[in-house]
Short mmCIF file of C-alpha atoms in Angstrom, two decimals:
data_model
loop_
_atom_site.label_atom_id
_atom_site.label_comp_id
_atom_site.label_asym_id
_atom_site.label_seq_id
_atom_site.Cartn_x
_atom_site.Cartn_y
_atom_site.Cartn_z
CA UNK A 1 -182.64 162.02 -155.66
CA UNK A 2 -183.49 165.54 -156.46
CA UNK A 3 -179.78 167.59 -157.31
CA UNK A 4 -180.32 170.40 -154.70
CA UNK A 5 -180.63 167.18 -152.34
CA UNK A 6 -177.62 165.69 -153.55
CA UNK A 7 -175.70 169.46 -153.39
CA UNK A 8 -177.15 169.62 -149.51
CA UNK A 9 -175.37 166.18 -149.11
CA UNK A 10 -172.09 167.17 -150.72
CA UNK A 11 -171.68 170.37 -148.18
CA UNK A 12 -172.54 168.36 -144.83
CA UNK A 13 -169.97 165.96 -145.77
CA UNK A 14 -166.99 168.52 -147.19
CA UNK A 15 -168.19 171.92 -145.85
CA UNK A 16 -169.43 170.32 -141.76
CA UNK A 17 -167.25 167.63 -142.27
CA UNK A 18 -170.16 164.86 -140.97
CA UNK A 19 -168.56 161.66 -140.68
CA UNK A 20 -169.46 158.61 -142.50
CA UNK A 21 -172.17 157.13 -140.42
CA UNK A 22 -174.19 161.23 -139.66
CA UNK A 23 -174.05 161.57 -143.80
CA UNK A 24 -176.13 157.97 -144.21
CA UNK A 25 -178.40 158.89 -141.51
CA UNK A 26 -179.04 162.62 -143.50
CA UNK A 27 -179.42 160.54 -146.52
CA UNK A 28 -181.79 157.90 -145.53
CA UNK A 29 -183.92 160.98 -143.90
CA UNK A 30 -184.23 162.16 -147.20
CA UNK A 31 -184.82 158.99 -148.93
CA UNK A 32 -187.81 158.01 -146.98
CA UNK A 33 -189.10 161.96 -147.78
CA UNK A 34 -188.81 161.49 -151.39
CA UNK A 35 -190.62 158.01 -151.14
CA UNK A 36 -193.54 159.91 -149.04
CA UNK A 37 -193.61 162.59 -151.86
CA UNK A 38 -193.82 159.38 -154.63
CA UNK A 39 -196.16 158.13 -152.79
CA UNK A 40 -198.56 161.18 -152.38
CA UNK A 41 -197.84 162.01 -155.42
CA UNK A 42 -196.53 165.59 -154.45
CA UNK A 43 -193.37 167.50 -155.65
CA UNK A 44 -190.73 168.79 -153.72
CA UNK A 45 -190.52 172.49 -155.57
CA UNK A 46 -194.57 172.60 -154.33
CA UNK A 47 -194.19 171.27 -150.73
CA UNK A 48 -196.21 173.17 -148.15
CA UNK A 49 -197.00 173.37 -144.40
CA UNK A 50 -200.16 171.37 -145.11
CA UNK A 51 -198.36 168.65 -146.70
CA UNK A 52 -195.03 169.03 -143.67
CA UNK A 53 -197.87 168.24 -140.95
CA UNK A 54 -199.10 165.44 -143.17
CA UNK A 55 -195.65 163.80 -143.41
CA UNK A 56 -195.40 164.18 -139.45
CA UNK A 57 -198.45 161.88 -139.35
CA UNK A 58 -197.03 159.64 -141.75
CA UNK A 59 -193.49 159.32 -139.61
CA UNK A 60 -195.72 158.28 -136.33
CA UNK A 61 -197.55 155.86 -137.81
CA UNK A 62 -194.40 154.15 -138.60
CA UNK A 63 -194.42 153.49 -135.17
CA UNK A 64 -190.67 155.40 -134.61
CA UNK A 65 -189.64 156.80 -131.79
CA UNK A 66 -190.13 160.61 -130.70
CA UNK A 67 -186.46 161.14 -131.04
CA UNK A 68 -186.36 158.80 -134.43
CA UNK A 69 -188.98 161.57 -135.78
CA UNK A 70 -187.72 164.43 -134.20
CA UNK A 71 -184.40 164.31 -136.04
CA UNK A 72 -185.84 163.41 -139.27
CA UNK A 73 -187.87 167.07 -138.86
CA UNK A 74 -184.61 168.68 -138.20
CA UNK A 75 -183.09 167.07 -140.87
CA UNK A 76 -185.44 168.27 -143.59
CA UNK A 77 -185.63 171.91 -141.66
CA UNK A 78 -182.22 172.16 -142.23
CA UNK A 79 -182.34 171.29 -145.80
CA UNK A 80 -184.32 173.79 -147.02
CA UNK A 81 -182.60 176.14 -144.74
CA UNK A 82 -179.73 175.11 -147.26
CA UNK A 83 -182.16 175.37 -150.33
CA UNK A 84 -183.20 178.97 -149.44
CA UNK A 85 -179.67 180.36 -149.78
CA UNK A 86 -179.18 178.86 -153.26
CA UNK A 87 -183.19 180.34 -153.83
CA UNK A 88 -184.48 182.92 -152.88
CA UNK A 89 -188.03 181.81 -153.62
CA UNK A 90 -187.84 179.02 -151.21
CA UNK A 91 -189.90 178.94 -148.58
CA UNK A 92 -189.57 176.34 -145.28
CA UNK A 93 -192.77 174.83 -145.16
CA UNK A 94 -191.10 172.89 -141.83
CA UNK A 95 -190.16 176.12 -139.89
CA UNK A 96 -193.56 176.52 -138.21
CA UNK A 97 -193.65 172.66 -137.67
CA UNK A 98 -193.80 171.44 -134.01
CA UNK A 99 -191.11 169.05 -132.94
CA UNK A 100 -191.84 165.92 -131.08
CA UNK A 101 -190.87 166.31 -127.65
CA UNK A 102 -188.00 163.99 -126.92
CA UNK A 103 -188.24 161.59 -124.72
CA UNK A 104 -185.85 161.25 -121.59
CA UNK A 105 -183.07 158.95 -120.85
CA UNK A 106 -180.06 158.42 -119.73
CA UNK A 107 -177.00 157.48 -121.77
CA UNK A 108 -175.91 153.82 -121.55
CA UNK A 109 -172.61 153.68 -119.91
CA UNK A 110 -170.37 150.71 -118.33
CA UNK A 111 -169.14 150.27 -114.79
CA UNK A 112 -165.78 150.31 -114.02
CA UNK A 113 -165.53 146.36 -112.95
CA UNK A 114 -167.19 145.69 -116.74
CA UNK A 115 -164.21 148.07 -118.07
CA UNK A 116 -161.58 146.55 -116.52
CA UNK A 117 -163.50 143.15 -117.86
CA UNK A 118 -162.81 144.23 -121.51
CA UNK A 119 -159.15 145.41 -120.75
CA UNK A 120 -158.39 141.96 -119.47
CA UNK A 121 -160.01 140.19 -122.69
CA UNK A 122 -157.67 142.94 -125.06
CA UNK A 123 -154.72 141.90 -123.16
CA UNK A 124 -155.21 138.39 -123.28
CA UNK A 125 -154.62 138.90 -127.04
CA UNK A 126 -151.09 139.37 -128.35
CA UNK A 127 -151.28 139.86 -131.38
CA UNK A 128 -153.68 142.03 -132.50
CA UNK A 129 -154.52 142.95 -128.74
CA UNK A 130 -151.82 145.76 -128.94
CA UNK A 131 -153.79 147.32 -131.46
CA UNK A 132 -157.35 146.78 -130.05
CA UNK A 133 -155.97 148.20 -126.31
CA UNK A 134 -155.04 151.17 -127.70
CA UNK A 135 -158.36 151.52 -129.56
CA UNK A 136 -159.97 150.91 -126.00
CA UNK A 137 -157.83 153.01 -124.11
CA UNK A 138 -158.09 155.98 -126.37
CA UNK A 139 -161.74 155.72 -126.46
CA UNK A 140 -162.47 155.56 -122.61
CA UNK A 141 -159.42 157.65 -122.06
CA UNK A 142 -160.46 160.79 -124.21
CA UNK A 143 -164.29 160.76 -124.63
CA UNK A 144 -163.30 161.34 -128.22
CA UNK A 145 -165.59 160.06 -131.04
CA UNK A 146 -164.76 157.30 -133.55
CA UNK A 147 -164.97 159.43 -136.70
CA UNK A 148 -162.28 161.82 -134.53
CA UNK A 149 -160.12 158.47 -133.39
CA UNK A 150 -160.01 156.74 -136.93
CA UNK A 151 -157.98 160.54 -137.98
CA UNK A 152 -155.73 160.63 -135.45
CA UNK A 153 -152.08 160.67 -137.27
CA UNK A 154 -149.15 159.61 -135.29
CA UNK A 155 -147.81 163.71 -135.33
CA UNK A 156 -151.38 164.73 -133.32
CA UNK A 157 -150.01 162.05 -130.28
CA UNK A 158 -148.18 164.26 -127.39
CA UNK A 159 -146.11 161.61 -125.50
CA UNK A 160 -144.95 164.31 -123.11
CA UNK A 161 -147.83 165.99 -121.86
CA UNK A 162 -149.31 163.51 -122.44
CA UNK A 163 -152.36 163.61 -125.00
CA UNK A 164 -153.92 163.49 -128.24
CA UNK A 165 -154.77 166.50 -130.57
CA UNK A 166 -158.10 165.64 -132.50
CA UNK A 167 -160.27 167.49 -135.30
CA UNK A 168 -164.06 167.71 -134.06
CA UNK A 169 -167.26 168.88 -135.73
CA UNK A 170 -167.35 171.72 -137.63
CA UNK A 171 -163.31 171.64 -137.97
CA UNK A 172 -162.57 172.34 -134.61
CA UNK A 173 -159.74 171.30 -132.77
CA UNK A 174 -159.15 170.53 -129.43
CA UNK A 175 -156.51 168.46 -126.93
CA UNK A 176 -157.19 165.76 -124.98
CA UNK A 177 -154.97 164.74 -122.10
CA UNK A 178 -155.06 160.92 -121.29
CA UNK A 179 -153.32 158.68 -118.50
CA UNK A 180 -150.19 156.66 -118.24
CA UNK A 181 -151.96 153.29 -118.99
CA UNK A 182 -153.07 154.54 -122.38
CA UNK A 183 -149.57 156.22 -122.85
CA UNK A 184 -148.16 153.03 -122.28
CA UNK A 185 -150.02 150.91 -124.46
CA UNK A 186 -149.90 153.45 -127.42
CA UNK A 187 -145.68 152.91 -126.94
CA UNK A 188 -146.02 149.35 -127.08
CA UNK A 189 -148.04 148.86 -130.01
CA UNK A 190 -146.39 152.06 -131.81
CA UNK A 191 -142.68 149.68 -130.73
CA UNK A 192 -144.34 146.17 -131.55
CA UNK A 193 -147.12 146.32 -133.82
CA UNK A 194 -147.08 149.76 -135.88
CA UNK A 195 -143.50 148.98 -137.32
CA UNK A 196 -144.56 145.53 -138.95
CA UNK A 197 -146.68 147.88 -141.66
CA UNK A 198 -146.02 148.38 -145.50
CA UNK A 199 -147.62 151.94 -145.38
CA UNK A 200 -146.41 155.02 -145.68
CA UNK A 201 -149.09 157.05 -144.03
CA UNK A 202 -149.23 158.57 -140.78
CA UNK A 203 -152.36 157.34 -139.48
CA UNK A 204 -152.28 156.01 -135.67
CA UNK A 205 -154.71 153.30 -135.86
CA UNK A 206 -154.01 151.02 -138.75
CA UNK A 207 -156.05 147.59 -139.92
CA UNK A 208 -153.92 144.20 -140.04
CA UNK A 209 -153.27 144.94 -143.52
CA UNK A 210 -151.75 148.48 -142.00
CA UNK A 211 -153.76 150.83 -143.62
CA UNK A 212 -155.99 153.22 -142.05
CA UNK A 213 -158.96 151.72 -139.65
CA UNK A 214 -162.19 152.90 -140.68
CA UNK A 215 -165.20 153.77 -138.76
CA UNK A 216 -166.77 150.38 -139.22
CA UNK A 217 -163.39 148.40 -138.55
CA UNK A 218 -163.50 149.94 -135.15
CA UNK A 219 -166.84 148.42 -134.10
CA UNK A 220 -166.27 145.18 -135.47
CA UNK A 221 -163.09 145.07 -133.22
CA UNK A 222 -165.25 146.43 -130.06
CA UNK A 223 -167.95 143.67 -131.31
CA UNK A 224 -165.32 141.22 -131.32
CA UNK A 225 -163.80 141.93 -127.71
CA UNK A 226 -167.46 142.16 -126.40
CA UNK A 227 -167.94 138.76 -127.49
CA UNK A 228 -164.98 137.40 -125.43
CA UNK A 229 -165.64 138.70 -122.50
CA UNK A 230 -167.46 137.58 -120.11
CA UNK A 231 -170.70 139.76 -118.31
CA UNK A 232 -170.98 142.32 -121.16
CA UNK A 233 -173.26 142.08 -123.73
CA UNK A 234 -173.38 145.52 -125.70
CA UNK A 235 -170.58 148.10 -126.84
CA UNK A 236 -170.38 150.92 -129.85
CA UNK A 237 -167.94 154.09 -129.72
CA UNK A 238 -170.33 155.97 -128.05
CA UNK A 239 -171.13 154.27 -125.08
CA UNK A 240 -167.34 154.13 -124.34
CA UNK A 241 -167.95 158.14 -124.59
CA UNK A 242 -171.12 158.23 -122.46
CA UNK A 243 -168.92 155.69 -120.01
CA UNK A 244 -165.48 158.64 -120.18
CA UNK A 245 -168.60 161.77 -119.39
CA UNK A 246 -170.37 159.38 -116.37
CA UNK A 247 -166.79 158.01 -114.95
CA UNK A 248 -165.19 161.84 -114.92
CA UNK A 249 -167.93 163.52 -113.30
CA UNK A 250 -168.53 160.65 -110.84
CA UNK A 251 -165.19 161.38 -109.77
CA UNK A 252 -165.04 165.24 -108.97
CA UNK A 253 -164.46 167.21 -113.11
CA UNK A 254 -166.90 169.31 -113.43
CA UNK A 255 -169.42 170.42 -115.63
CA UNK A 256 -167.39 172.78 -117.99
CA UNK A 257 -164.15 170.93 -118.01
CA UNK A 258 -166.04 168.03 -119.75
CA UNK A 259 -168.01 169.81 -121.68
CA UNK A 260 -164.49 171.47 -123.04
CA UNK A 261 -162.94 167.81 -123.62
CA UNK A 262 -166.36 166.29 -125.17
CA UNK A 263 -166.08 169.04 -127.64
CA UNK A 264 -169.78 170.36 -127.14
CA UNK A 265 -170.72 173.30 -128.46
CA UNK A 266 -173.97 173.76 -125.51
CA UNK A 267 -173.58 172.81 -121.56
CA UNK A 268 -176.99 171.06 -122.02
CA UNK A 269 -175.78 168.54 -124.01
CA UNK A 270 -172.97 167.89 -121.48
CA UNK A 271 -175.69 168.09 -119.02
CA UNK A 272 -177.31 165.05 -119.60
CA UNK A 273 -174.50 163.18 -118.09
CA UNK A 274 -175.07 164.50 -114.85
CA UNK A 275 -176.80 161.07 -113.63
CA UNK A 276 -175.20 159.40 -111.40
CA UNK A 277 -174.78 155.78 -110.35
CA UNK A 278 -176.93 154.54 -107.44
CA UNK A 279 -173.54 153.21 -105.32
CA UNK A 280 -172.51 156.94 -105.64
CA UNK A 281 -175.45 158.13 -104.44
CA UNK A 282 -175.05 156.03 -101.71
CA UNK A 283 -171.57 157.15 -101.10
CA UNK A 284 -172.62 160.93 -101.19
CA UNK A 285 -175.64 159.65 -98.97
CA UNK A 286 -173.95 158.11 -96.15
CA UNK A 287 -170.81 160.49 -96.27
CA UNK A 288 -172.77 163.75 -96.05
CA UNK A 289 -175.67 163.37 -94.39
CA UNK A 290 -175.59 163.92 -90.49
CA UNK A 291 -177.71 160.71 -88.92
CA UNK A 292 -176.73 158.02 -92.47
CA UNK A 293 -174.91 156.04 -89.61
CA UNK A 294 -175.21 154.89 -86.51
CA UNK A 295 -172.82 155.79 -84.04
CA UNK A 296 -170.86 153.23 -81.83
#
């Protein structure tokens, strides 16, 4: 991989502070660039629009999805965005380049009887289900993203207000209140399970060896649970954050008070959990309109 690649790399990860699993995705975008340039046999300091539209063919008839391709675009737009402030003679040959439109959906997100489905499988666990609660309560809880949960220390837990202080993209911080159930299982665990480590660090969430959880540690735990319990078949981190957006505005928050504890930067991005469930558009339905009923 080119060096001004590799330098691009180094500042997502220590300057935007990209977790783990963003950087490989960045890094694979690149990788299959470089093999498109071997390929054609083109260099990257001679790159031009000609040859940006011809990789755009190239990524469709890989058969990926609009989305798939539209963030590898953005990926290598922002890349030599990078390389032009380290050159001067750089020029963006993916500036002028049409995006993809994205396609439409709607997040995946659980109901609440397949939530309280997975809390029943963590408590049925006593050992390590102290651990793994508080992992699934701080998750649906908070909204809060796994690269932001596995970095919680012990110090950013408010047990009085209560709540969680956590660092987000681009270094910012924000609070998080959360609910007595989660208060109450991060006591227990902090009382019954933290104490038992060797450690001296002050990370929250620790692995049964009591060091720090990692990124991947936390879905094979939510992998694990999912297996156990019976009527779900699919979980990551960020479902259980598409389930805390759907659940909150279901119930009343709105738009700019999740938006503030999702930690987006635009209200569009918030926006797209706006969807709502078909029973509650039934239970708008038949509560607001004048002739949903029929009188007795």
């Amino acid at each position: 991989m080119e060096k001004i690649q590799q330098a691009y790399l180094y500042m997502l990860k220590v300057e935007k502070q990209f977790s783990e699993h963003t950087l490989k995705s960045y890094h694979d975008d690149l990788e299959q660039f470089n093999d498109f340039l071997s390929q054609e046999h083109l260099l990257l300091a001679t790159f031009e629009y000609k040859d940006a539209r011809n990789y755009l063919s190239y990524l469709y008839s890989k058969n990926l999805k609009r989305t798939s391709v539209s963030r590898k675009i953005s990926t290598l737009r922002s890349f030599y965005e990078y390389w032009m402030t380290q050159d001067e003679q750089v020029v963006n040959p993916f500036v002028q380049l049409v995006h993809p439109k994205k396609e439409q959906y709607l997040p995946h997100f659980f109901y609440e009887e397949e939530m309280k489905a997975l809390f029943d499988t963590v408590e049925s666990d006593t050992k390590k289900g102290l651990r793994d609660r508080v992992i699934l309560e701080l998750l649906y809880a908070t909204g809060i993203r796994v690269s932001e949960l596995v970095n919680i220390k012990e110090q950013d837990v408010d047990m009085y207000a209560p709540g969680v202080k956590v660092l987000g993209k681009g270094g910012k911080e924000r609070f998080i209140p959360f609910g007595e159930f989660c208060k109450q299982s991060i006591e227990r665990y902090l009382i019954q399970f933290k104490p038992k480590t060797n450690s001296d660090h002050t990370y929250l969430l620790v692995n049964m060896n009591g060091e720090p959880i990692t990124e991947r540690g936390v879905r094979y735990v939510l992998n694990d649970v999912v297996k156990r319990t019976a009527g779900v078949t699919e979980i990551h981190p960020h479902k259980l954050r598409h389930t805390f957006a759907t659940h909150m505005l279901n119930q009343g928050a709105d738009l700019r008070t999740v938006q503030s504890l999702l930690g987006h930067v635009n209200l569009s991005t918030t926006g797209r959990y706006t969807h709502v469930t078909n029973e509650q558009l039934r239970k708008v339905y038949l509560n607001a309109h004048p002739r949903a009923k029929k009188e007795n």
